[in-house]
PDB file of C-alpha atoms in Angstrom:
ATOM      1  CA  MET O1351      13.406  11.531  -1.241  1.00  0.00           C
ATOM      2  CA  SER O1352      10.264   8.762  -0.803  1.00  0.00           C
ATOM      3  CA  VAL O1353      12.350   6.553  -3.109  1.00  0.00           C
ATOM      4  CA  LEU O1354      15.362   6.200  -0.876  1.00  0.00           C
ATOM      5  CA  ALA O1355      12.648   4.824   1.649  1.00  0.00           C
ATOM      6  CA  SER O1356      12.601   1.561  -0.537  1.00  0.00           C
ATOM      7  CA  PRO O1357      15.481  -0.875  -0.706  1.00  0.00           C
ATOM      8  CA  LEU O1358      14.833  -2.103  -3.800  1.00  0.00           C
ATOM      9  CA  ALA O1359      15.384   1.539  -5.246  1.00  0.00           C
ATOM     10  CA  VAL O1360      18.148   2.139  -3.556  1.00  0.00           C
ATOM     11  CA  LEU O1361      19.801  -1.360  -4.220  1.00  0.00           C
ATOM     12  CA  GLU O1362      19.104  -0.363  -8.199  1.00  0.00           C
ATOM     13  CA  LEU O1363      20.900   2.990  -7.837  1.00  0.00           C
ATOM     14  CA  ALA O1364      23.600   1.905  -5.778  1.00  0.00           C
ATOM     15  CA  CYS O1365      24.617  -0.772  -8.699  1.00  0.00           C
ATOM     16  CA  ALA O1366      23.780   1.479 -11.177  1.00  0.00           C
ATOM     17  CA  GLY O1367      25.908   4.335  -9.601  1.00  0.00           C
ATOM     18  CA  LEU O1368      28.855   2.132  -9.032  1.00  0.00           C
ATOM     19  CA  SER O1369      28.172   0.571 -13.020  1.00  0.00           C
ATOM     20  CA  ALA O1370      28.067   3.649 -14.859  1.00  0.00           C
ATOM     21  CA  MET O1371      31.574   4.893 -12.929  1.00  0.00           C
ATOM     22  CA  ILE O1372      33.485   2.370 -14.550  1.00  0.00           C
ATOM     23  CA  LEU O1373      32.290   2.169 -17.971  1.00  0.00           C
ATOM     24  CA  VAL O1374      32.638   6.109 -17.958  1.00  0.00           C
ATOM     25  CA  GLY O1375      36.066   5.188 -16.164  1.00  0.00           C
ATOM     26  CA  TYR O1376      36.863   2.948 -19.149  1.00  0.00           C
ATOM     27  CA  LEU O1377      34.818   4.929 -22.308  1.00  0.00           C
ATOM     28  CA  ALA O1378      37.724   8.316 -20.605  1.00  0.00           C
ATOM     29  CA  LEU O1379      40.830   6.129 -19.941  1.00  0.00           C
ATOM     30  CA  HIS O1380      40.691   3.503 -22.684  1.00  0.00           C
ATOM     31  CA  PRO O1381      43.598   1.286 -20.778  1.00  0.00           C
ATOM     32  CA  PRO O1382      45.313  -1.523 -22.298  1.00  0.00           C
ATOM     33  CA  LEU O1383      42.834  -5.082 -22.305  1.00  0.00           C
ATOM     34  CA  VAL O1384      44.824  -6.435 -19.901  1.00  0.00           C
ATOM     35  CA  ARG O1385      43.360  -9.482 -17.105  1.00  0.00           C
ATOM     36  CA  ALA O1386      42.257  -6.205 -14.560  1.00  0.00           C
ATOM     37  CA  THR O1387      40.693  -4.065 -17.639  1.00  0.00           C
ATOM     38  CA  LYS O1388      38.469  -7.105 -18.170  1.00  0.00           C
ATOM     39  CA  LEU O1389      37.622  -8.073 -14.577  1.00  0.00           C
ATOM     40  CA  TRP O1390      36.651  -4.101 -13.951  1.00  0.00           C
ATOM     41  CA  LEU O1391      34.404  -4.490 -17.377  1.00  0.00           C
ATOM     42  CA  LEU O1392      33.259  -7.613 -16.056  1.00  0.00           C
ATOM     43  CA  LEU O1393      31.597  -5.404 -13.479  1.00  0.00           C
ATOM     44  CA  GLY O1394      31.159  -2.652 -15.067  1.00  0.00           C
ATOM     45  CA  LEU O1395      29.292  -4.986 -17.570  1.00  0.00           C
ATOM     46  CA  GLY O1396      27.685  -8.005 -15.862  1.00  0.00           C
ATOM     47  CA  VAL O1397      27.643  -7.807 -12.331  1.00  0.00           C
ATOM     48  CA  PHE O1398      26.189  -4.509 -11.260  1.00  0.00           C
ATOM     49  CA  PRO O1399      24.343  -4.068 -14.061  1.00  0.00           C
ATOM     50  CA  ILE O1400      22.656  -7.482 -13.833  1.00  0.00           C
ATOM     51  CA  GLY O1401      21.787  -6.270  -9.432  1.00  0.00           C
ATOM     52  CA  ALA O1402      20.482  -2.961 -11.305  1.00  0.00           C
ATOM     53  CA  ALA O1403      17.962  -4.794 -13.308  1.00  0.00           C
ATOM     54  CA  PHE O1404      17.224  -6.941 -10.659  1.00  0.00           C
ATOM     55  CA  ALA O1405      16.349  -4.813  -7.913  1.00  0.00           C
ATOM     56  CA  GLY O1406      14.439  -2.342 -11.215  1.00  0.00           C
ATOM     57  CA  ASN O1407      12.614  -5.095 -12.032  1.00  0.00           C
ATOM     58  CA  VAL O1408      11.196  -6.452  -8.662  1.00  0.00           C
ATOM     59  CA  GLN O1409      11.121  -2.531  -7.983  1.00  0.00           C
ATOM     60  CA  GLY O1410       9.693  -2.013 -11.694  1.00  0.00           C
ATOM     61  CA  PHE O1411       6.779  -5.092 -10.883  1.00  0.00           C
ATOM     62  CA  GLU O1412       5.541  -3.682  -7.501  1.00  0.00           C
ATOM     63  CA  ALA O1413       5.158  -0.206  -9.318  1.00  0.00           C
ATOM     64  CA  THR O1414       2.628  -1.777 -11.250  1.00  0.00           C
ATOM     65  CA  LYS O1415       0.355  -2.570  -9.072  1.00  0.00           C
ATOM     66  CA  LYS O1416       0.058   1.351  -7.289  1.00  0.00           C
ATOM     67  CA  ARG O1417      -2.743   2.922  -8.050  1.00  0.00           C
ATOM     68  CA  SER O1418      -0.384   5.593  -9.437  1.00  0.00           C
ATOM     69  CA  PHE O1419       0.460   3.384 -12.415  1.00  0.00           C
ATOM     70  CA  CYS O1420      -2.773   2.155 -12.968  1.00  0.00           C
ATOM     71  CA  GLY O1421      -3.805   6.311 -13.563  1.00  0.00           C
ATOM     72  CA  SER O1422      -1.148   6.891 -15.601  1.00  0.00           C
ATOM     73  CA  CYS O1423      -2.899   5.930 -18.234  1.00  0.00           C
ATOM     74  CA  HIS O1424      -5.040   9.164 -18.548  1.00  0.00           C
ATOM     75  CA  VAL O1425      -8.159   6.620 -19.494  1.00  0.00           C
ATOM     76  CA  MET O1426      -7.947   5.521 -16.115  1.00  0.00           C
ATOM     77  CA  ALA O1427      -7.776   8.655 -14.409  1.00  0.00           C
ATOM     78  CA  LEU O1428     -11.097   9.549 -13.322  1.00  0.00           C
ATOM     79  CA  HIS O1429     -10.750   6.286 -11.792  1.00  0.00           C
ATOM     80  CA  GLN O1430      -7.869   7.005  -9.651  1.00  0.00           C
ATOM     81  CA  ARG O1431      -8.993  11.051  -8.749  1.00  0.00           C
ATOM     82  CA  ASP O1432     -12.194   8.498  -6.673  1.00  0.00           C
ATOM     83  CA  SER O1433     -10.566   6.443  -5.467  1.00  0.00           C
ATOM     84  CA  ASP O1434      -7.529   9.470  -4.443  1.00  0.00           C
ATOM     85  CA  ASP O1435     -10.332  11.267  -3.094  1.00  0.00           C
ATOM     86  CA  PRO O1436     -10.907  11.192   0.503  1.00  0.00           C
ATOM     87  CA  THR O1437     -15.035  12.080   0.821  1.00  0.00           C
ATOM     88  CA  SER O1438     -15.437   9.719  -1.893  1.00  0.00           C
ATOM     89  CA  GLY O1439     -18.328   6.839  -1.536  1.00  0.00           C
ATOM     90  CA  SER O1440     -17.856   4.596  -4.020  1.00  0.00           C
ATOM     91  CA  LEU O1441     -17.337   0.823  -3.600  1.00  0.00           C
ATOM     92  CA  ALA O1442     -13.715   1.227  -5.208  1.00  0.00           C
ATOM     93  CA  ALA O1443     -13.022   4.604  -3.123  1.00  0.00           C
ATOM     94  CA  ARG O1444     -13.845   2.399  -0.121  1.00  0.00           C
ATOM     95  CA  HIS O1445     -11.339   0.250  -0.493  1.00  0.00           C
ATOM     96  CA  ALA O1446      -8.487   3.101  -0.858  1.00  0.00           C
ATOM     97  CA  ARG O1447      -7.871   3.662   2.822  1.00  0.00           C
ATOM     98  CA  ASN O1448      -6.276   0.991   4.489  1.00  0.00           C
ATOM     99  CA  ALA O1449      -2.874   1.144   5.176  1.00  0.00           C
ATOM    100  CA  MET O1450      -2.727  -2.295   4.052  1.00  0.00           C
ATOM    101  CA  PHE O1451      -3.212  -2.597   0.292  1.00  0.00           C
ATOM    102  CA  GLY O1452      -5.136   1.151   0.300  1.00  0.00           C
ATOM    103  CA  ASP O1453      -2.592   1.987  -2.104  1.00  0.00           C
ATOM    104  CA  VAL O1454      -3.095  -1.284  -4.624  1.00  0.00           C
ATOM    105  CA  ASN O1455      -6.364  -1.026  -4.393  1.00  0.00           C
ATOM    106  CA  CYS O1456      -7.487  -1.504  -8.506  1.00  0.00           C
ATOM    107  CA  TYR O1457      -5.051  -4.111  -7.849  1.00  0.00           C
ATOM    108  CA  VAL O1458      -6.101  -6.090  -5.410  1.00  0.00           C
ATOM    109  CA  CYS O1459      -9.947  -6.062  -6.291  1.00  0.00           C
ATOM    110  CA  HIS O1460      -8.746  -6.677 -10.670  1.00  0.00           C
ATOM    111  CA  ALA O1461      -5.950  -9.020 -10.455  1.00  0.00           C
ATOM    112  CA  ASP O1462      -6.853 -12.704 -10.902  1.00  0.00           C
ATOM    113  CA  TYR O1463      -5.608 -14.991  -7.934  1.00  0.00           C
ATOM    114  CA  GLY O1464      -4.503 -17.889  -8.100  1.00  0.00           C
ATOM    115  CA  MET O1465      -1.491 -19.681  -8.261  1.00  0.00           C
ATOM    116  CA  PHE O1466      -0.149 -18.070 -11.120  1.00  0.00           C
ATOM    117  CA  GLY O1467      -1.935 -14.914 -10.249  1.00  0.00           C
ATOM    118  CA  THR O1468       0.499 -12.303 -10.439  1.00  0.00           C
ATOM    119  CA  VAL O1469       1.948 -13.996 -13.818  1.00  0.00           C
ATOM    120  CA  VAL O1470      -1.446 -13.871 -15.429  1.00  0.00           C
ATOM    121  CA  THR O1471      -2.406 -10.893 -14.133  1.00  0.00           C
ATOM    122  CA  LYS O1472       0.167  -9.510 -15.527  1.00  0.00           C
ATOM    123  CA  ALA O1473       0.297 -11.167 -19.514  1.00  0.00           C
ATOM    124  CA  GLY O1474      -3.391  -9.706 -19.270  1.00  0.00           C
ATOM    125  CA  GLY O1475      -2.331  -6.171 -18.322  1.00  0.00           C
ATOM    126  CA  MET O1476      -0.280  -6.375 -21.240  1.00  0.00           C
ATOM    127  CA  ARG O1477      -2.657  -6.503 -22.927  1.00  0.00           C
ATOM    128  CA  HIS O1478      -4.313  -3.175 -21.652  1.00  0.00           C
ATOM    129  CA  VAL O1479      -1.575  -1.426 -23.148  1.00  0.00           C
ATOM    130  CA  TRP O1480      -1.463  -2.936 -26.201  1.00  0.00           C
ATOM    131  CA  LEU O1481      -5.159  -1.884 -26.269  1.00  0.00           C
ATOM    132  CA  TYR O1482      -4.213   1.620 -25.006  1.00  0.00           C
ATOM    133  CA  LEU O1483      -1.357   2.192 -27.783  1.00  0.00           C
ATOM    134  CA  THR O1484      -3.298   1.114 -30.579  1.00  0.00           C
ATOM    135  CA  GLU O1485      -6.708   2.284 -29.626  1.00  0.00           C
ATOM    136  CA  TYR O1486      -7.704   4.349 -26.825  1.00  0.00           C
ATOM    137  CA  ARG O1487      -4.190   6.926 -26.834  1.00  0.00           C
ATOM    138  CA  ASN O1488      -6.447   9.273 -27.913  1.00  0.00           C
ATOM    139  CA  THR O1489      -9.899   7.991 -26.778  1.00  0.00           C
ATOM    140  CA  SER O1490     -11.561  11.452 -24.784  1.00  0.00           C
ATOM    141  CA  LEU O1491     -12.420  10.022 -21.292  1.00  0.00           C
ATOM    142  CA  ALA O1492     -16.404  11.164 -22.611  1.00  0.00           C
ATOM    143  CA  GLU O1493     -15.972   8.391 -24.983  1.00  0.00           C
ATOM    144  CA  ALA O1494     -13.779   5.854 -22.534  1.00  0.00           C
ATOM    145  CA  LYS O1495     -16.895   5.895 -20.685  1.00  0.00           C
ATOM    146  CA  LYS O1496     -18.885   4.466 -23.111  1.00  0.00           C
ATOM    147  CA  THR O1497     -16.457   1.735 -24.428  1.00  0.00           C
ATOM    148  CA  ILE O1498     -14.887   0.493 -21.152  1.00  0.00           C
ATOM    149  CA  ARG O1499     -15.504  -2.448 -19.473  1.00  0.00           C
ATOM    150  CA  LEU O1500     -15.071  -5.283 -17.870  1.00  0.00           C
ATOM    151  CA  ARG O1501     -14.334  -8.195 -19.532  1.00  0.00           C
ATOM    152  CA  ALA O1502     -15.410 -11.256 -17.607  1.00  0.00           C
ATOM    153  CA  PRO O1503     -17.581  -9.104 -15.146  1.00  0.00           C
ATOM    154  CA  GLU O1504     -19.368 -12.605 -13.534  1.00  0.00           C
ATOM    155  CA  GLN O1505     -15.718 -12.957 -12.797  1.00  0.00           C
ATOM    156  CA  MET O1506     -15.591 -10.416 -10.039  1.00  0.00           C
ATOM    157  CA  ASN O1507     -17.135 -11.814  -6.650  1.00  0.00           C
ATOM    158  CA  GLY O1508     -14.049 -14.596  -7.090  1.00  0.00           C
ATOM    159  CA  ASN O1509     -11.348 -11.477  -6.204  1.00  0.00           C
ATOM    160  CA  CYS O1510     -14.311  -9.789  -3.370  1.00  0.00           C
ATOM    161  CA  MET O1511     -14.276 -13.298  -1.927  1.00  0.00           C
ATOM    162  CA  GLU O1512     -10.667 -13.688  -1.930  1.00  0.00           C
ATOM    163  CA  CYS O1513     -10.908 -11.189   1.347  1.00  0.00           C
ATOM    164  CA  HIS O1514     -14.992 -11.035   1.855  1.00  0.00           C
ATOM    165  CA  SER O1515     -15.416 -14.779   1.951  1.00  0.00           C
ATOM    166  CA  THR O1516     -19.031 -15.838   2.518  1.00  0.00           C
ATOM    167  CA  LEU O1517     -18.034 -17.828   5.903  1.00  0.00           C
ATOM    168  CA  ASP O1518     -18.427 -15.452   8.471  1.00  0.00           C
ATOM    169  CA  THR O1519     -21.415 -16.032  10.554  1.00  0.00           C
ATOM    170  CA  VAL O1520     -22.421 -11.454  10.598  1.00  0.00           C
ATOM    171  CA  TRP O1521     -21.815 -11.791   7.352  1.00  0.00           C
ATOM    172  CA  LEU O1522     -24.210 -14.642   6.296  1.00  0.00           C
ATOM    173  CA  ARG O1523     -26.850 -13.354   9.162  1.00  0.00           C
ATOM    174  CA  VAL O1524     -27.484 -10.208   6.147  1.00  0.00           C
ATOM    175  CA  PRO O1525     -30.452 -11.270   4.408  1.00  0.00           C
ATOM    176  CA  ASP O1526     -29.795 -10.476   1.642  1.00  0.00           C
ATOM    177  CA  HIS O1527     -26.450 -12.354   1.550  1.00  0.00           C
ATOM    178  CA  LYS O1528     -28.348 -15.364   2.809  1.00  0.00           C
ATOM    179  CA  ALA O1529     -31.234 -15.331   0.086  1.00  0.00           C
ATOM    180  CA  ALA O1530     -28.763 -14.905  -2.737  1.00  0.00           C
ATOM    181  CA  LEU O1531     -25.581 -17.472  -0.879  1.00  0.00           C
ATOM    182  CA  ASP O1532     -25.429 -19.669  -4.262  1.00  0.00           C
ATOM    183  CA  ASP O1533     -26.305 -17.302  -6.952  1.00  0.00           C
ATOM    184  CA  VAL O1534     -23.533 -14.824  -5.349  1.00  0.00           C
ATOM    185  CA  ARG O1535     -20.423 -17.635  -4.860  1.00  0.00           C
ATOM    186  CA  VAL O1536     -20.603 -18.387  -8.129  1.00  0.00           C
ATOM    187  CA  GLY O1537     -21.075 -15.420  -9.876  1.00  0.00           C
ATOM    188  CA  ARG O1538     -25.074 -15.168 -11.167  1.00  0.00           C
ATOM    189  CA  VAL O1539     -25.676 -11.789  -8.748  1.00  0.00           C
ATOM    190  CA  SER O1540     -22.566  -9.073  -9.099  1.00  0.00           C
ATOM    191  CA  CYS O1541     -21.814  -8.069  -5.375  1.00  0.00           C
ATOM    192  CA  ALA O1542     -21.085  -4.658  -7.158  1.00  0.00           C
ATOM    193  CA  SER O1543     -24.307  -4.243  -8.643  1.00  0.00           C
ATOM    194  CA  GLU O1544     -27.291  -1.722  -7.970  1.00  0.00           C
ATOM    195  CA  GLY O1545     -29.337  -2.903  -5.644  1.00  0.00           C
ATOM    196  CA  CYS O1546     -27.125  -4.602  -3.510  1.00  0.00           C
ATOM    197  CA  HIS O1547     -23.591  -2.787  -2.774  1.00  0.00           C
ATOM    198  CA  GLY O1548     -23.388  -0.705  -5.739  1.00  0.00           C
ATOM    199  CA  PHE O1549     -20.972  -0.032  -9.030  1.00  0.00           C
ATOM    200  CA  ALA O1550     -17.438   0.185  -7.890  1.00  0.00           C
ATOM    201  CA  HIS O1551     -16.682   3.008 -10.002  1.00  0.00           C
ATOM    202  CA  PRO O1552     -20.131   4.873 -10.362  1.00  0.00           C
ATOM    203  CA  PHE O1553     -18.957   7.995 -11.708  1.00  0.00           C
ATOM    204  CA  PHE O1554     -17.934   5.887 -14.733  1.00  0.00           C
ATOM    205  CA  ARG O1555     -21.244   5.002 -16.143  1.00  0.00           C
ATOM    206  CA  PRO O1556     -23.382   6.826 -19.062  1.00  0.00           C
ATOM    207  CA  PRO O1557     -26.565   9.431 -16.703  1.00  0.00           C
ATOM    208  CA  GLY O1558     -29.194   6.112 -17.506  1.00  0.00           C
ATOM    209  CA  GLU O1559     -27.241   3.448 -16.217  1.00  0.00           C
ATOM    210  CA  SER O1560     -25.440   5.718 -12.820  1.00  0.00           C
ATOM    211  CA  THR O1561     -26.417   4.475  -9.340  1.00  0.00           C
ATOM    212  CA  SER O1562     -25.934   6.069  -6.354  1.00  0.00           C
ATOM    213  CA  GLY O1563     -22.832   4.293  -5.236  1.00  0.00           C
TER     214      GLY O1563
ATOM    215  CA  MET A1220      35.249  -3.613 -35.632  1.00  0.00           C
ATOM    216  CA  THR A1221      38.172  -3.044 -33.415  1.00  0.00           C
ATOM    217  CA  LYS A1222      38.001  -4.435 -29.850  1.00  0.00           C
ATOM    218  CA  ARG A1223      38.389  -0.978 -28.315  1.00  0.00           C
ATOM    219  CA  ARG A1224      35.741   0.337 -31.057  1.00  0.00           C
ATOM    220  CA  TRP A1225      33.547  -2.589 -29.745  1.00  0.00           C
ATOM    221  CA  LEU A1226      33.861  -2.131 -25.620  1.00  0.00           C
ATOM    222  CA  ASP A1227      32.603   1.431 -26.455  1.00  0.00           C
ATOM    223  CA  VAL A1228      29.389   0.082 -28.052  1.00  0.00           C
ATOM    224  CA  ALA A1229      29.240  -2.210 -24.754  1.00  0.00           C
ATOM    225  CA  CYS A1230      29.773   0.434 -22.734  1.00  0.00           C
ATOM    226  CA  VAL A1231      27.486   3.209 -23.650  1.00  0.00           C
ATOM    227  CA  GLY A1232      24.882   0.622 -24.723  1.00  0.00           C
ATOM    228  CA  ALA A1233      25.293  -0.402 -20.724  1.00  0.00           C
ATOM    229  CA  LEU A1234      25.238   3.360 -19.800  1.00  0.00           C
ATOM    230  CA  ALA A1235      21.639   3.925 -22.186  1.00  0.00           C
ATOM    231  CA  ALA A1236      20.628   1.129 -20.580  1.00  0.00           C
ATOM    232  CA  LEU A1237      21.542   1.719 -16.796  1.00  0.00           C
ATOM    233  CA  ALA A1238      19.590   4.752 -17.612  1.00  0.00           C
ATOM    234  CA  LEU A1239      16.532   3.527 -18.924  1.00  0.00           C
ATOM    235  CA  MET A1240      16.417   1.173 -15.774  1.00  0.00           C
ATOM    236  CA  THR A1241      16.669   3.542 -13.219  1.00  0.00           C
ATOM    237  CA  TRP A1242      13.940   6.052 -15.028  1.00  0.00           C
ATOM    238  CA  GLN A1243      11.384   3.969 -13.729  1.00  0.00           C
ATOM    239  CA  ILE A1244      12.948   4.169 -10.079  1.00  0.00           C
ATOM    240  CA  PHE A1245      12.395   8.329  -9.884  1.00  0.00           C
ATOM    241  CA  ASP A1246       8.756   7.996 -12.558  1.00  0.00           C
ATOM    242  CA  PRO A1247       7.321   5.017 -12.176  1.00  0.00           C
ATOM    243  CA  SER A1248       4.256   4.822 -14.591  1.00  0.00           C
ATOM    244  CA  VAL A1249       3.541   3.468 -17.673  1.00  0.00           C
ATOM    245  CA  TRP A1250       5.954   4.220 -20.182  1.00  0.00           C
ATOM    246  CA  PRO A1251       9.430   4.257 -18.000  1.00  0.00           C
ATOM    247  CA  VAL A1252       8.261   1.283 -16.104  1.00  0.00           C
ATOM    248  CA  MET A1253       7.843  -0.654 -19.733  1.00  0.00           C
ATOM    249  CA  VAL A1254      10.888   0.444 -21.355  1.00  0.00           C
ATOM    250  CA  ALA A1255      12.553  -0.837 -18.317  1.00  0.00           C
ATOM    251  CA  MET A1256      11.311  -3.513 -18.614  1.00  0.00           C
ATOM    252  CA  SER A1257      11.882  -4.305 -22.555  1.00  0.00           C
ATOM    253  CA  LEU A1258      14.308  -1.923 -24.278  1.00  0.00           C
ATOM    254  CA  GLY A1259      16.322  -1.482 -20.887  1.00  0.00           C
ATOM    255  CA  GLN A1260      16.665  -5.136 -20.226  1.00  0.00           C
ATOM    256  CA  VAL A1261      17.576  -5.415 -24.014  1.00  0.00           C
ATOM    257  CA  LEU A1262      20.420  -3.045 -24.168  1.00  0.00           C
ATOM    258  CA  GLY A1263      21.783  -4.390 -21.458  1.00  0.00           C
ATOM    259  CA  THR A1264      21.972  -8.227 -22.465  1.00  0.00           C
ATOM    260  CA  VAL A1265      23.430  -7.493 -25.555  1.00  0.00           C
ATOM    261  CA  SER A1266      25.790  -5.372 -23.966  1.00  0.00           C
ATOM    262  CA  LEU A1267      26.880  -8.273 -21.613  1.00  0.00           C
ATOM    263  CA  ALA A1268      27.481 -10.120 -25.225  1.00  0.00           C
ATOM    264  CA  ALA A1269      29.235  -7.505 -26.961  1.00  0.00           C
ATOM    265  CA  PHE A1270      31.394  -7.707 -23.955  1.00  0.00           C
ATOM    266  CA  ALA A1271      32.127 -11.112 -23.654  1.00  0.00           C
ATOM    267  CA  TYR A1272      32.570 -11.978 -28.018  1.00  0.00           C
ATOM    268  CA  VAL A1273      35.283  -9.456 -27.393  1.00  0.00           C
ATOM    269  CA  VAL A1274      37.010 -11.589 -24.632  1.00  0.00           C
ATOM    270  CA  VAL A1275      36.388 -14.702 -26.130  1.00  0.00           C
ATOM    271  CA  VAL A1276      38.205 -13.025 -29.482  1.00  0.00           C
ATOM    272  CA  ASP A1277      41.031 -11.853 -27.314  1.00  0.00           C
ATOM    273  CA  PHE A1278      41.520 -14.769 -26.126  1.00  0.00           C
ATOM    274  CA  ARG A1279      42.038 -16.518 -29.370  1.00  0.00           C
ATOM    275  CA  GLY A1280      44.203 -14.335 -30.356  1.00  0.00           C
ATOM    276  CA  GLN A1281      46.196 -14.732 -27.043  1.00  0.00           C
ATOM    277  CA  LEU A1282      46.190 -18.534 -27.879  1.00  0.00           C
ATOM    278  CA  ARG A1283      47.124 -17.945 -31.853  1.00  0.00           C
ATOM    279  CA  ALA A1284      50.085 -15.645 -30.493  1.00  0.00           C
ATOM    280  CA  GLY A1285      51.076 -18.314 -28.129  1.00  0.00           C
ATOM    281  CA  ARG A1286      51.371 -21.229 -30.928  1.00  0.00           C
ATOM    282  CA  GLU A1287      53.018 -19.108 -33.264  1.00  0.00           C
ATOM    283  CA  SER A1288      56.082 -17.773 -31.082  1.00  0.00           C
ATOM    284  CA  PHE A1289      56.453 -21.438 -30.233  1.00  0.00           C
ATOM    285  CA  GLY A1290      56.389 -22.518 -33.590  1.00  0.00           C
ATOM    286  CA  LYS A1291      59.328 -20.147 -34.213  1.00  0.00           C
ATOM    287  CA  LYS A1292      61.671 -20.736 -31.477  1.00  0.00           C
ATOM    288  CA  HIS A1293      61.435 -25.107 -32.311  1.00  0.00           C
ATOM    289  CA  GLU A1294      61.195 -24.536 -36.156  1.00  0.00           C
ATOM    290  CA  GLY A1295      63.786 -27.268 -36.964  1.00  0.00           C
ATOM    291  CA  ASP A1296      61.923 -29.810 -34.518  1.00  0.00           C
ATOM    292  CA  SER A1297      61.045 -32.966 -35.520  1.00  0.00           C
ATOM    293  CA  GLN A1298      56.586 -32.506 -34.066  1.00  0.00           C
ATOM    294  CA  SER A1299      54.406 -29.386 -35.501  1.00  0.00           C
ATOM    295  CA  ALA A1300      53.631 -26.621 -33.211  1.00  0.00           C
ATOM    296  CA  THR A1301      50.080 -27.450 -33.158  1.00  0.00           C
ATOM    297  CA  ASP A1302      50.440 -31.381 -31.846  1.00  0.00           C
ATOM    298  CA  LYS A1303      51.755 -29.897 -28.696  1.00  0.00           C
ATOM    299  CA  PRO A1304      50.383 -26.384 -26.668  1.00  0.00           C
ATOM    300  CA  PRO A1305      53.274 -24.460 -25.902  1.00  0.00           C
ATOM    301  CA  ILE A1306      54.271 -25.944 -22.149  1.00  0.00           C
ATOM    302  CA  PRO A1307      54.961 -22.417 -19.872  1.00  0.00           C
ATOM    303  CA  PRO A1308      58.431 -22.140 -18.449  1.00  0.00           C
ATOM    304  CA  LEU A1309      59.263 -24.082 -15.359  1.00  0.00           C
ATOM    305  CA  THR A1310      60.338 -21.482 -12.907  1.00  0.00           C
ATOM    306  CA  SER A1311      63.909 -22.545 -10.734  1.00  0.00           C
ATOM    307  CA  GLY A1312      62.577 -20.371  -7.484  1.00  0.00           C
ATOM    308  CA  PRO A1313      63.303 -21.859  -3.833  1.00  0.00           C
ATOM    309  CA  GLN A1314      60.201 -23.541  -3.432  1.00  0.00           C
ATOM    310  CA  SER A1315      57.623 -22.072  -1.020  1.00  0.00           C
ATOM    311  CA  GLY A1316      55.679 -23.432   1.755  1.00  0.00           C
ATOM    312  CA  SER A1317      56.194 -27.779   2.410  1.00  0.00           C
TER     313      SER A1317
END
């Protein structure tokens, strides 16, 4: 099973299993509360569950970066399907194919980078979960297309530049890059716009707004 | 609630917490992961706290029992039993080591 490929998952399962054995053993036998019993319970209620929680949390945090996690809210299904499609030409899908970050492509383009990047992103992610619960749980995809937009699209270029530095000579030789350099760096001209590299998710635009990508 | 009942609750709570934390490993989608990282943590922590509570209560009970039996043995002593902790009896076995 793929689960067993992750050492953290194995650690979580091992800790949870050992702990469960001790706890079930206690519930079945109810030994007198002597020192040995307390030590066993310390393992079963303290040490192993804390190990399981630690491994599980790190594993869970990693899971939240995966495209499959992003796609598990139904309003993101189209985004996920497009990136999963090996023939799609959208900008997002073209970032979904390499071994390094292909499976976390939503995250690498949409995370806030910087010192507290992950934490800030996760705190912002909680906002998404809340919105999903309160507003979008029953939203149809057609409706979602019209209402779900980035909050700060002008910050997107900053994320692109985490990887595409805009300092490379080959990159700088492209006339459009050279002409718009300052605007691109501060985010006045979006890399992912019509006339440039197209929308990252062209399928998610209402008809009039869409582009060939 | 008796100590035993507290421990039963702690064990069942911890088992539930472990189940939640394990579910997310097999199904890492939005609900399992959110639940494991919130409800799972809370349940597990509360279970451990219940266990700690029982251990403290038990320890204090043992202290009190020790003091009472000490007080009974020394009924006529001039000092009250609470002034001094019970002194463990000296062992008179052969000394081991050097």
